[in-house]
Each structure stands twice: as C-alpha cells, then as structure tokens.
C-alpha cells in the first residue's frame, strides 16, 4: 500500500530557534510555530479565532540557517513531514507526540519585515521566493466542501 507524508504550514514562530549540535557535529534546531485560523460564526456572526501550536525540528544547514535568520514572531512557510515520537519518562510513564521534520522553509514577507526573502531546503539550497500573483485571497466561503 502506498503512503504519502507531506505537510505545508505557514505561521509565526512562538520562540527563538533553539540550536544544538549532536555528538556527530550535525546541527539540530527546535522551533515552535503558531498557526492562526480566523473565521466568522455563521449563526451568531461572531468573529472566532483558533490557534494550533506545532513543534518543528530541523537538521543540518537548514537548522543553522533557521537559527541565524528567524526569531520569535517571524512569519515562515514550512514544508516537511509529520513524525510520531514516543518515549518513556523517568517515572516510567509512556508519552507520545506528533511533530514536523522540516525539509525546507521559506521566509514570508520581505526585507521590510526584518529578513531576507528566499527558500532554504534540507540540502541548504537557496531559491528565489515566488512572487505574489496579486489574486484575491481564498476565503472559507470559496471552498466547495
């Protein structure tokens, strides 16, 4: 049976990246991302907001680049894969969680927002940021399901 595991998220960093190095010398960055969803309740007309917090982990040059250029509050687009991890605590309890393994990321905004534009992948390649098409943003009412 075939499988496909791809995640694309855009949000704001909840904290500065935490960079550390493995004994092998490979860089690892842990990052927190907040993804906001705003909508208007159809029945009450009240504006609502929902926030999803996601933990990210990046390795190698991607981790070093994220640590160098990103800080708390900065908007970023993340592409990666969903990962499920389990562990046992010191008192014997089993814990588990989902997080995202970052394969590439792209700065959102421009230099006026305090950063450079560009895309960075796990291999450390830099590609130009895609330009905006100027199209109207899609709203929930435009989605057919």
Short mmCIF file of N, CA, C and O in Angstrom, two decimals:
data_model
loop_
_atom_site.label_atom_id
_atom_site.label_comp_id
_atom_site.label_asym_id
_atom_site.label_seq_id
_atom_site.Cartn_x
_atom_site.Cartn_y
_atom_site.Cartn_z
N UNK A 1 0.84 -1.18 0.00
CA UNK A 1 0.00 0.00 0.00
C UNK A 1 0.89 1.24 0.00
O UNK A 1 1.83 1.35 0.77
N UNK A 2 0.58 2.19 -0.83
CA UNK A 2 1.36 3.43 -0.95
C UNK A 2 1.04 4.38 0.21
O UNK A 2 -0.05 4.37 0.76
N UNK A 3 2.02 5.19 0.54
CA UNK A 3 1.86 6.19 1.60
C UNK A 3 2.41 7.53 1.12
O UNK A 3 3.29 7.57 0.26
N UNK A 4 1.89 8.59 1.69
CA UNK A 4 2.35 9.93 1.35
C UNK A 4 2.32 10.77 2.61
O UNK A 4 1.29 10.84 3.28
N UNK A 5 3.43 11.40 2.95
CA UNK A 5 3.52 12.18 4.18
C UNK A 5 4.16 13.52 3.84
O UNK A 5 5.38 13.64 3.76
N UNK A 6 3.33 14.53 3.63
CA UNK A 6 3.81 15.88 3.29
C UNK A 6 2.97 16.87 4.07
O UNK A 6 1.76 16.80 4.10
N UNK A 7 3.65 17.84 4.71
CA UNK A 7 2.98 18.86 5.50
C UNK A 7 3.48 20.21 5.03
O UNK A 7 4.69 20.41 4.88
N UNK A 8 2.55 21.15 4.79
CA UNK A 8 2.90 22.52 4.46
C UNK A 8 2.15 23.42 5.42
O UNK A 8 0.92 23.36 5.50
N UNK A 9 2.89 24.22 6.18
CA UNK A 9 2.29 25.09 7.19
C UNK A 9 2.86 26.49 7.05
O UNK A 9 4.03 26.66 6.70
N UNK A 10 2.04 27.48 7.37
CA UNK A 10 2.53 28.85 7.44
C UNK A 10 2.03 29.44 8.75
O UNK A 10 0.85 29.33 9.09
N UNK A 11 2.94 30.02 9.50
CA UNK A 11 2.58 30.60 10.78
C UNK A 11 3.70 31.47 11.31
O UNK A 11 4.61 31.85 10.58
N UNK A 12 3.63 31.75 12.60
CA UNK A 12 4.62 32.61 13.26
C UNK A 12 5.35 31.82 14.34
O UNK A 12 4.73 31.02 15.05
N UNK A 13 6.64 32.09 14.47
CA UNK A 13 7.43 31.40 15.49
C UNK A 13 6.98 31.84 16.88
O UNK A 13 6.77 33.02 17.14
N UNK A 14 6.84 30.87 17.77
CA UNK A 14 6.42 31.15 19.15
C UNK A 14 7.61 31.43 20.06
O UNK A 14 7.44 31.91 21.17
N UNK A 15 8.80 31.10 19.58
CA UNK A 15 10.03 31.34 20.34
C UNK A 15 11.20 31.36 19.37
O UNK A 15 11.08 30.92 18.24
N UNK A 16 12.32 31.86 19.82
CA UNK A 16 13.53 31.81 19.00
C UNK A 16 13.95 30.35 18.81
O UNK A 16 13.75 29.53 19.72
N UNK A 17 14.53 30.02 17.66
CA UNK A 17 15.00 28.64 17.46
C UNK A 17 16.04 28.27 18.52
O UNK A 17 16.84 29.11 18.96
N UNK A 18 16.01 27.02 18.96
CA UNK A 18 16.98 26.51 19.93
C UNK A 18 17.93 25.59 19.18
O UNK A 18 17.56 24.49 18.78
N UNK A 19 19.16 26.05 18.96
CA UNK A 19 20.14 25.29 18.19
C UNK A 19 21.06 24.52 19.12
O UNK A 19 21.53 25.04 20.13
N UNK A 20 21.30 23.26 18.77
CA UNK A 20 22.27 22.43 19.49
C UNK A 20 22.97 21.55 18.47
O UNK A 20 22.56 21.48 17.32
N UNK A 21 24.02 20.91 18.89
CA UNK A 21 24.78 20.04 17.99
C UNK A 21 24.84 18.63 18.55
O UNK A 21 25.06 18.45 19.76
N UNK A 22 24.66 17.65 17.69
CA UNK A 22 24.78 16.25 18.07
C UNK A 22 26.26 15.89 18.22
O UNK A 22 27.12 16.60 17.69
N UNK A 23 26.58 14.79 18.90
CA UNK A 23 27.98 14.37 19.02
C UNK A 23 28.65 14.21 17.65
O UNK A 23 29.86 14.40 17.52
N UNK A 24 27.87 13.91 16.62
CA UNK A 24 28.41 13.76 15.27
C UNK A 24 28.77 15.10 14.64
O UNK A 24 29.39 15.14 13.58
N UNK A 25 28.34 16.21 15.28
CA UNK A 25 28.61 17.54 14.75
C UNK A 25 27.47 18.12 13.94
O UNK A 25 27.52 19.26 13.50
N UNK A 26 26.41 17.34 13.73
CA UNK A 26 25.26 17.80 12.96
C UNK A 26 24.40 18.75 13.80
O UNK A 26 24.13 18.50 14.97
N UNK A 27 23.97 19.86 13.19
CA UNK A 27 23.14 20.84 13.88
C UNK A 27 21.69 20.38 13.95
O UNK A 27 21.18 19.75 13.01
N UNK A 28 21.03 20.70 15.06
CA UNK A 28 19.61 20.41 15.25
C UNK A 28 18.96 21.66 15.83
O UNK A 28 19.46 22.23 16.80
N UNK A 29 17.86 22.10 15.23
CA UNK A 29 17.12 23.25 15.74
C UNK A 29 15.71 22.82 16.12
O UNK A 29 15.05 22.12 15.35
N UNK A 30 15.26 23.22 17.28
CA UNK A 30 13.89 23.02 17.73
C UNK A 30 13.18 24.36 17.66
O UNK A 30 13.69 25.36 18.16
N UNK A 31 12.00 24.35 17.02
CA UNK A 31 11.27 25.59 16.76
C UNK A 31 9.80 25.36 17.11
O UNK A 31 9.27 24.28 16.90
N UNK A 32 9.15 26.39 17.61
CA UNK A 32 7.71 26.35 17.86
C UNK A 32 7.00 27.23 16.86
O UNK A 32 7.46 28.34 16.56
N UNK A 33 5.89 26.76 16.32
CA UNK A 33 5.13 27.50 15.32
C UNK A 33 3.68 27.61 15.76
O UNK A 33 3.10 26.63 16.25
N UNK A 34 3.09 28.80 15.61
CA UNK A 34 1.67 29.01 15.88
C UNK A 34 0.98 29.29 14.56
O UNK A 34 1.41 30.15 13.79
N UNK A 35 -0.10 28.56 14.29
CA UNK A 35 -0.89 28.74 13.08
C UNK A 35 -2.27 29.23 13.50
O UNK A 35 -2.98 28.53 14.23
N UNK A 36 -2.63 30.42 13.06
CA UNK A 36 -3.91 31.03 13.43
C UNK A 36 -4.95 30.76 12.36
O UNK A 36 -4.65 30.78 11.17
N UNK A 37 -6.18 30.57 12.78
CA UNK A 37 -7.32 30.44 11.88
C UNK A 37 -8.41 31.37 12.40
O UNK A 37 -8.84 31.25 13.55
N UNK A 38 -8.81 32.32 11.57
CA UNK A 38 -9.87 33.26 11.93
C UNK A 38 -11.09 33.00 11.04
O UNK A 38 -10.93 32.73 9.85
N UNK A 39 -12.27 33.08 11.63
CA UNK A 39 -13.49 32.91 10.87
C UNK A 39 -14.64 33.59 11.59
O UNK A 39 -14.52 33.97 12.75
N UNK A 40 -15.72 33.75 10.88
CA UNK A 40 -16.93 34.33 11.46
C UNK A 40 -17.97 33.24 11.58
O UNK A 40 -18.26 32.53 10.61
N UNK A 41 -18.52 33.08 12.78
CA UNK A 41 -19.56 32.09 13.02
C UNK A 41 -20.79 32.46 12.21
O UNK A 41 -21.28 33.59 12.30
N UNK A 42 -21.28 31.55 11.40
CA UNK A 42 -22.41 31.84 10.52
C UNK A 42 -23.72 32.09 11.27
O UNK A 42 -24.54 32.87 10.84
N UNK A 43 -23.88 31.43 12.40
CA UNK A 43 -25.13 31.58 13.15
C UNK A 43 -25.16 32.87 13.96
O UNK A 43 -26.15 33.59 13.96
N UNK A 44 -24.06 33.14 14.68
CA UNK A 44 -24.06 34.30 15.58
C UNK A 44 -23.42 35.53 14.95
O UNK A 44 -23.61 36.63 15.46
N UNK A 45 -22.64 35.35 13.88
CA UNK A 45 -21.94 36.47 13.27
C UNK A 45 -20.72 36.91 14.06
O UNK A 45 -20.07 37.89 13.74
N UNK A 46 -20.41 36.15 15.11
CA UNK A 46 -19.28 36.48 15.98
C UNK A 46 -17.96 36.04 15.35
O UNK A 46 -17.86 34.97 14.76
N UNK A 47 -16.94 36.88 15.48
CA UNK A 47 -15.61 36.54 14.96
C UNK A 47 -14.96 35.55 15.93
O UNK A 47 -15.01 35.73 17.14
N UNK A 48 -14.35 34.52 15.36
CA UNK A 48 -13.71 33.48 16.15
C UNK A 48 -12.25 33.33 15.73
O UNK A 48 -11.89 33.64 14.61
N UNK A 49 -11.46 32.81 16.65
CA UNK A 49 -10.06 32.53 16.34
C UNK A 49 -9.65 31.22 16.99
O UNK A 49 -10.08 30.91 18.10
N UNK A 50 -8.84 30.46 16.28
CA UNK A 50 -8.32 29.19 16.77
C UNK A 50 -6.82 29.19 16.50
O UNK A 50 -6.38 29.60 15.43
N UNK A 51 -6.04 28.75 17.45
CA UNK A 51 -4.59 28.71 17.29
C UNK A 51 -4.12 27.27 17.48
O UNK A 51 -4.50 26.61 18.44
N UNK A 52 -3.29 26.82 16.55
CA UNK A 52 -2.70 25.48 16.63
C UNK A 52 -1.20 25.66 16.84
O UNK A 52 -0.54 26.37 16.07
N UNK A 53 -0.66 25.05 17.88
CA UNK A 53 0.76 25.13 18.16
C UNK A 53 1.43 23.83 17.72
O UNK A 53 0.96 22.74 18.05
N UNK A 54 2.53 23.96 16.97
CA UNK A 54 3.21 22.80 16.41
C UNK A 54 4.71 22.89 16.71
O UNK A 54 5.29 23.97 16.58
N UNK A 55 5.31 21.78 17.12
CA UNK A 55 6.74 21.71 17.31
C UNK A 55 7.40 21.26 16.02
O UNK A 55 6.92 20.35 15.34
N UNK A 56 8.53 21.92 15.67
CA UNK A 56 9.27 21.61 14.46
C UNK A 56 10.69 21.21 14.84
O UNK A 56 11.22 21.68 15.85
N UNK A 57 11.31 20.38 13.99
CA UNK A 57 12.71 20.04 14.19
C UNK A 57 13.41 20.05 12.84
O UNK A 57 12.92 19.48 11.88
N UNK A 58 14.54 20.75 12.77
CA UNK A 58 15.32 20.86 11.54
C UNK A 58 16.74 20.40 11.81
O UNK A 58 17.23 20.51 12.93
N UNK A 59 17.39 19.90 10.76
CA UNK A 59 18.75 19.39 10.89
C UNK A 59 19.68 20.05 9.89
O UNK A 59 19.24 20.61 8.89
N UNK A 60 20.97 19.95 10.15
CA UNK A 60 22.00 20.38 9.22
C UNK A 60 21.99 21.87 8.93
O UNK A 60 21.73 22.70 9.81
N UNK A 61 22.27 22.21 7.68
CA UNK A 61 22.36 23.61 7.28
C UNK A 61 21.01 24.31 7.44
O UNK A 61 20.96 25.50 7.75
N UNK A 62 19.92 23.58 7.22
CA UNK A 62 18.59 24.18 7.41
C UNK A 62 18.44 24.66 8.85
O UNK A 62 17.96 25.77 9.10
N UNK A 63 18.87 23.86 9.82
CA UNK A 63 18.79 24.24 11.23
C UNK A 63 19.63 25.47 11.50
O UNK A 63 19.20 26.40 12.19
N UNK A 64 20.84 25.51 10.96
CA UNK A 64 21.72 26.65 11.18
C UNK A 64 21.16 27.93 10.55
O UNK A 64 21.22 29.00 11.15
N UNK A 65 20.59 27.81 9.35
CA UNK A 65 20.00 28.97 8.67
C UNK A 65 18.79 29.48 9.44
O UNK A 65 18.62 30.69 9.61
N UNK A 66 17.93 28.57 9.90
CA UNK A 66 16.76 28.99 10.68
C UNK A 66 17.20 29.70 11.95
O UNK A 66 16.62 30.72 12.32
N UNK A 67 18.21 29.18 12.62
CA UNK A 67 18.71 29.80 13.84
C UNK A 67 19.27 31.19 13.57
O UNK A 67 19.10 32.11 14.37
N UNK A 68 19.93 31.35 12.44
CA UNK A 68 20.57 32.63 12.11
C UNK A 68 19.57 33.72 11.74
O UNK A 68 19.72 34.87 12.12
N UNK A 69 18.52 33.37 10.98
CA UNK A 69 17.64 34.39 10.41
C UNK A 69 16.25 34.50 11.03
O UNK A 69 15.54 35.46 10.77
N UNK A 70 15.83 33.52 11.80
CA UNK A 70 14.48 33.55 12.35
C UNK A 70 14.50 33.89 13.83
O UNK A 70 15.41 33.51 14.55
N UNK A 71 13.47 34.59 14.26
CA UNK A 71 13.29 34.89 15.68
C UNK A 71 11.80 34.88 16.00
O UNK A 71 10.97 34.87 15.11
N UNK A 72 11.51 34.88 17.28
CA UNK A 72 10.13 34.84 17.76
C UNK A 72 9.28 35.88 17.03
O UNK A 72 9.69 37.04 16.87
N UNK A 73 8.09 35.46 16.59
CA UNK A 73 7.15 36.35 15.92
C UNK A 73 7.28 36.37 14.41
O UNK A 73 6.38 36.81 13.71
N UNK A 74 8.40 35.90 13.86
CA UNK A 74 8.64 35.94 12.42
C UNK A 74 7.74 34.95 11.69
O UNK A 74 7.55 33.83 12.11
N UNK A 75 7.15 35.39 10.56
CA UNK A 75 6.31 34.52 9.74
C UNK A 75 7.19 33.66 8.85
O UNK A 75 8.20 34.12 8.31
N UNK A 76 6.80 32.38 8.70
CA UNK A 76 7.58 31.44 7.90
C UNK A 76 6.66 30.38 7.31
O UNK A 76 5.63 30.04 7.90
N UNK A 77 7.02 29.90 6.13
CA UNK A 77 6.31 28.79 5.48
C UNK A 77 7.20 27.57 5.63
O UNK A 77 8.39 27.62 5.29
N UNK A 78 6.64 26.49 6.13
CA UNK A 78 7.38 25.26 6.41
C UNK A 78 6.87 24.15 5.52
O UNK A 78 5.67 23.97 5.37
N UNK A 79 7.79 23.38 4.96
CA UNK A 79 7.44 22.17 4.22
C UNK A 79 8.21 21.03 4.87
O UNK A 79 9.42 21.14 5.12
N UNK A 80 7.52 19.95 5.18
CA UNK A 80 8.19 18.84 5.84
C UNK A 80 7.30 17.63 5.90
O UNK A 80 6.40 17.45 5.08
N UNK A 81 7.58 16.80 6.88
CA UNK A 81 6.77 15.58 7.04
C UNK A 81 6.38 15.40 8.51
O UNK A 81 7.11 15.81 9.41
N UNK A 82 5.23 14.81 8.70
CA UNK A 82 4.70 14.54 10.03
C UNK A 82 5.45 13.36 10.64
O UNK A 82 5.73 12.37 9.95
N UNK A 83 5.78 13.50 11.91
CA UNK A 83 6.53 12.45 12.59
C UNK A 83 5.87 12.16 13.94
O UNK A 83 5.47 13.08 14.65
N UNK A 84 5.76 10.88 14.28
CA UNK A 84 5.19 10.45 15.56
C UNK A 84 6.31 9.89 16.41
O UNK A 84 7.04 9.00 15.99
N UNK A 85 6.44 10.44 17.62
CA UNK A 85 7.52 10.00 18.50
C UNK A 85 6.95 9.53 19.83
O UNK A 85 5.98 10.10 20.32
N UNK A 86 7.56 8.50 20.40
CA UNK A 86 7.17 8.00 21.72
C UNK A 86 8.43 7.91 22.59
O UNK A 86 9.53 7.71 22.09
N UNK A 87 8.24 8.06 23.90
CA UNK A 87 9.33 7.93 24.84
C UNK A 87 8.76 7.59 26.21
O UNK A 87 7.57 7.65 26.44
N UNK A 88 9.64 7.23 27.10
CA UNK A 88 9.24 6.90 28.46
C UNK A 88 9.90 7.91 29.40
O UNK A 88 11.08 8.20 29.29
N UNK A 89 9.10 8.46 30.31
CA UNK A 89 9.61 9.45 31.26
C UNK A 89 10.43 8.75 32.35
O UNK A 89 10.42 7.52 32.45
N UNK A 90 11.08 9.54 33.17
CA UNK A 90 11.89 9.00 34.27
C UNK A 90 11.06 8.18 35.24
O UNK A 90 11.56 7.25 35.85
N UNK A 91 9.77 8.55 35.40
CA UNK A 91 8.92 7.80 36.34
C UNK A 91 8.16 6.66 35.65
O UNK A 91 7.23 6.11 36.23
N UNK A 92 8.55 6.28 34.43
CA UNK A 92 8.00 5.11 33.76
C UNK A 92 6.75 5.33 32.92
O UNK A 92 6.21 4.37 32.39
N UNK A 93 6.29 6.55 32.83
CA UNK A 93 5.09 6.82 32.01
C UNK A 93 5.47 6.92 30.54
O UNK A 93 6.50 7.49 30.19
N UNK A 94 4.61 6.37 29.68
CA UNK A 94 4.84 6.46 28.24
C UNK A 94 4.21 7.75 27.72
O UNK A 94 3.08 8.08 28.06
N UNK A 95 4.96 8.48 26.92
CA UNK A 95 4.49 9.73 26.32
C UNK A 95 4.64 9.62 24.81
O UNK A 95 5.47 8.87 24.31
N UNK A 96 3.84 10.42 24.11
CA UNK A 96 3.95 10.45 22.65
C UNK A 96 3.49 11.81 22.14
O UNK A 96 2.78 12.53 22.84
N UNK A 97 3.95 12.15 20.94
CA UNK A 97 3.52 13.39 20.32
C UNK A 97 3.85 13.36 18.84
O UNK A 97 4.70 12.61 18.39
N UNK A 98 3.13 14.20 18.11
CA UNK A 98 3.42 14.43 16.70
C UNK A 98 4.23 15.72 16.60
O UNK A 98 3.98 16.67 17.33
N UNK A 99 5.19 15.75 15.69
CA UNK A 99 5.89 16.99 15.36
C UNK A 99 6.19 16.98 13.87
O UNK A 99 5.83 16.04 13.17
N UNK A 100 6.83 18.03 13.40
CA UNK A 100 7.13 18.16 11.98
C UNK A 100 8.64 18.14 11.79
O UNK A 100 9.36 18.91 12.44
N UNK A 101 9.11 17.29 10.89
CA UNK A 101 10.50 17.27 10.47
C UNK A 101 10.61 18.24 9.30
O UNK A 101 10.00 18.03 8.25
N UNK A 102 11.35 19.34 9.46
CA UNK A 102 11.44 20.38 8.44
C UNK A 102 12.37 19.92 7.32
O UNK A 102 13.53 19.58 7.57
N UNK A 103 11.84 19.92 6.11
CA UNK A 103 12.66 19.60 4.94
C UNK A 103 13.11 20.87 4.22
O UNK A 103 14.20 20.93 3.68
N UNK A 104 12.24 21.89 4.19
CA UNK A 104 12.61 23.20 3.63
C UNK A 104 11.70 24.24 4.25
O UNK A 104 10.65 23.92 4.79
N UNK A 105 12.15 25.50 4.15
CA UNK A 105 11.33 26.58 4.66
C UNK A 105 11.52 27.79 3.78
O UNK A 105 12.48 27.89 3.02
N UNK A 106 10.57 28.72 3.89
CA UNK A 106 10.63 29.95 3.11
C UNK A 106 10.23 31.11 4.01
O UNK A 106 9.25 31.03 4.75
N UNK A 107 11.00 32.19 3.93
CA UNK A 107 10.63 33.38 4.67
C UNK A 107 9.35 33.94 4.08
O UNK A 107 9.14 33.90 2.88
N UNK A 108 8.49 34.47 4.95
CA UNK A 108 7.26 35.11 4.50
C UNK A 108 7.42 36.59 4.79
O UNK A 108 7.84 36.98 5.87
N UNK A 109 7.07 37.43 3.83
CA UNK A 109 7.30 38.86 3.96
C UNK A 109 8.58 39.20 3.22
O UNK A 109 9.18 38.37 2.56
N UNK A 110 9.01 40.41 3.37
CA UNK A 110 10.21 40.85 2.67
C UNK A 110 11.22 41.44 3.61
O UNK A 110 11.11 41.32 4.83
N UNK A 111 12.17 42.13 3.05
CA UNK A 111 13.22 42.75 3.85
C UNK A 111 12.64 43.78 4.81
O UNK A 111 13.18 44.01 5.87
N UNK A 112 11.53 44.43 4.41
CA UNK A 112 10.92 45.42 5.30
C UNK A 112 10.39 44.78 6.57
O UNK A 112 10.20 45.45 7.56
N UNK A 113 10.19 43.45 6.56
CA UNK A 113 9.71 42.75 7.75
C UNK A 113 10.87 42.26 8.62
O UNK A 113 10.68 41.50 9.54
N UNK A 114 12.09 42.67 8.27
CA UNK A 114 13.23 42.32 9.11
C UNK A 114 14.00 41.10 8.65
O UNK A 114 14.77 40.54 9.39
N UNK A 115 13.80 40.65 7.42
CA UNK A 115 14.54 39.48 6.97
C UNK A 115 14.67 39.45 5.46
O UNK A 115 14.12 40.28 4.75
N UNK A 116 15.44 38.50 5.00
CA UNK A 116 15.61 38.32 3.57
C UNK A 116 14.51 37.40 3.05
O UNK A 116 13.91 36.66 3.79
N UNK A 117 14.29 37.46 1.74
CA UNK A 117 13.36 36.52 1.16
C UNK A 117 14.14 35.38 0.55
O UNK A 117 15.30 35.53 0.20
N UNK A 118 13.54 34.24 0.45
CA UNK A 118 14.20 33.09 -0.15
C UNK A 118 13.72 31.80 0.47
O UNK A 118 13.03 31.80 1.48
N UNK A 119 14.06 30.71 -0.18
CA UNK A 119 13.65 29.40 0.27
C UNK A 119 14.90 28.60 0.59
O UNK A 119 15.90 28.67 -0.12
N UNK A 120 14.87 27.83 1.66
CA UNK A 120 16.00 27.01 2.06
C UNK A 120 15.54 25.59 2.25
O UNK A 120 14.51 25.34 2.86
N UNK A 121 16.30 24.65 1.72
CA UNK A 121 15.92 23.24 1.81
C UNK A 121 16.89 22.50 2.71
O UNK A 121 17.92 23.04 3.12
N UNK A 122 16.59 21.26 2.99
CA UNK A 122 17.43 20.41 3.83
C UNK A 122 18.85 20.33 3.28
O UNK A 122 19.80 20.21 4.00
N UNK A 123 19.01 20.46 1.96
CA UNK A 123 20.32 20.41 1.35
C UNK A 123 21.03 21.77 1.42
O UNK A 123 22.16 21.89 1.02
N UNK A 124 20.33 22.82 1.88
CA UNK A 124 20.92 24.13 2.02
C UNK A 124 20.85 24.96 0.75
O UNK A 124 21.48 25.98 0.64
N UNK A 125 20.08 24.52 -0.24
CA UNK A 125 19.96 25.26 -1.48
C UNK A 125 19.12 26.50 -1.26
O UNK A 125 18.16 26.49 -0.52
N UNK A 126 19.46 27.57 -1.93
CA UNK A 126 18.66 28.80 -1.88
C UNK A 126 18.00 28.98 -3.23
O UNK A 126 18.62 28.83 -4.26
N UNK A 127 16.71 29.29 -3.20
CA UNK A 127 15.97 29.54 -4.42
C UNK A 127 15.20 30.84 -4.24
O UNK A 127 14.83 31.18 -3.12
N UNK A 128 14.94 31.57 -5.30
CA UNK A 128 14.20 32.82 -5.14
C UNK A 128 12.79 32.58 -4.64
O UNK A 128 12.18 31.57 -4.95
N UNK A 129 12.29 33.52 -3.87
CA UNK A 129 10.94 33.42 -3.33
C UNK A 129 9.94 33.65 -4.45
O UNK A 129 10.14 34.51 -5.30
N UNK A 130 8.89 32.87 -4.49
CA UNK A 130 7.86 33.04 -5.50
C UNK A 130 7.18 34.38 -5.33
O UNK A 130 6.91 34.81 -4.22
N UNK A 131 6.90 35.03 -6.44
CA UNK A 131 6.24 36.34 -6.37
C UNK A 131 4.75 36.16 -6.20
O UNK A 131 4.18 35.16 -6.60
N UNK A 132 4.12 37.15 -5.62
CA UNK A 132 2.68 37.13 -5.40
C UNK A 132 1.96 37.33 -6.72
O UNK A 132 2.38 38.11 -7.56
N UNK A 133 0.88 36.60 -6.94
CA UNK A 133 0.13 36.72 -8.18
C UNK A 133 -0.84 37.89 -8.16
O UNK A 133 -1.41 38.24 -9.17
N UNK A 134 -1.06 38.47 -7.00
CA UNK A 134 -1.99 39.59 -6.88
C UNK A 134 -3.44 39.14 -6.84
O UNK A 134 -4.35 39.95 -6.86
N UNK A 135 -3.70 37.84 -6.79
CA UNK A 135 -5.07 37.32 -6.76
C UNK A 135 -5.68 37.55 -5.39
O UNK A 135 -4.99 37.67 -4.39
N UNK A 136 -7.00 37.60 -5.37
CA UNK A 136 -7.73 37.75 -4.11
C UNK A 136 -7.50 36.53 -3.25
O UNK A 136 -7.44 35.40 -3.75
N UNK A 137 -7.35 36.67 -1.93
CA UNK A 137 -7.17 35.50 -1.08
C UNK A 137 -8.45 34.67 -1.03
O UNK A 137 -9.56 35.18 -1.15
N UNK A 138 -8.27 33.37 -0.87
CA UNK A 138 -9.40 32.45 -0.80
C UNK A 138 -9.99 32.50 0.60
O UNK A 138 -9.26 32.49 1.58
N UNK A 139 -11.31 32.56 0.69
CA UNK A 139 -11.98 32.53 1.98
C UNK A 139 -12.68 31.20 2.15
O UNK A 139 -12.83 30.43 1.20
N UNK A 140 -13.17 30.92 3.36
CA UNK A 140 -13.86 29.67 3.62
C UNK A 140 -15.10 29.52 2.74
O UNK A 140 -15.48 28.42 2.37
N UNK A 141 -15.74 30.64 2.40
CA UNK A 141 -16.95 30.58 1.57
C UNK A 141 -16.63 30.15 0.14
O UNK A 141 -17.51 29.70 -0.58
N UNK A 142 -15.37 30.32 -0.29
CA UNK A 142 -14.98 29.94 -1.65
C UNK A 142 -14.69 28.45 -1.79
O UNK A 142 -14.65 27.93 -2.89
N UNK A 143 -14.50 27.76 -0.67
CA UNK A 143 -14.17 26.34 -0.70
C UNK A 143 -15.46 25.54 -0.81
O UNK A 143 -16.39 25.72 -0.03
N UNK A 144 -15.53 24.60 -1.79
CA UNK A 144 -16.79 23.91 -2.06
C UNK A 144 -17.18 22.83 -1.08
O UNK A 144 -18.21 22.22 -1.23
N UNK A 145 -16.42 22.55 -0.05
CA UNK A 145 -16.78 21.49 0.90
C UNK A 145 -16.73 21.99 2.31
O UNK A 145 -16.29 23.01 2.62
#
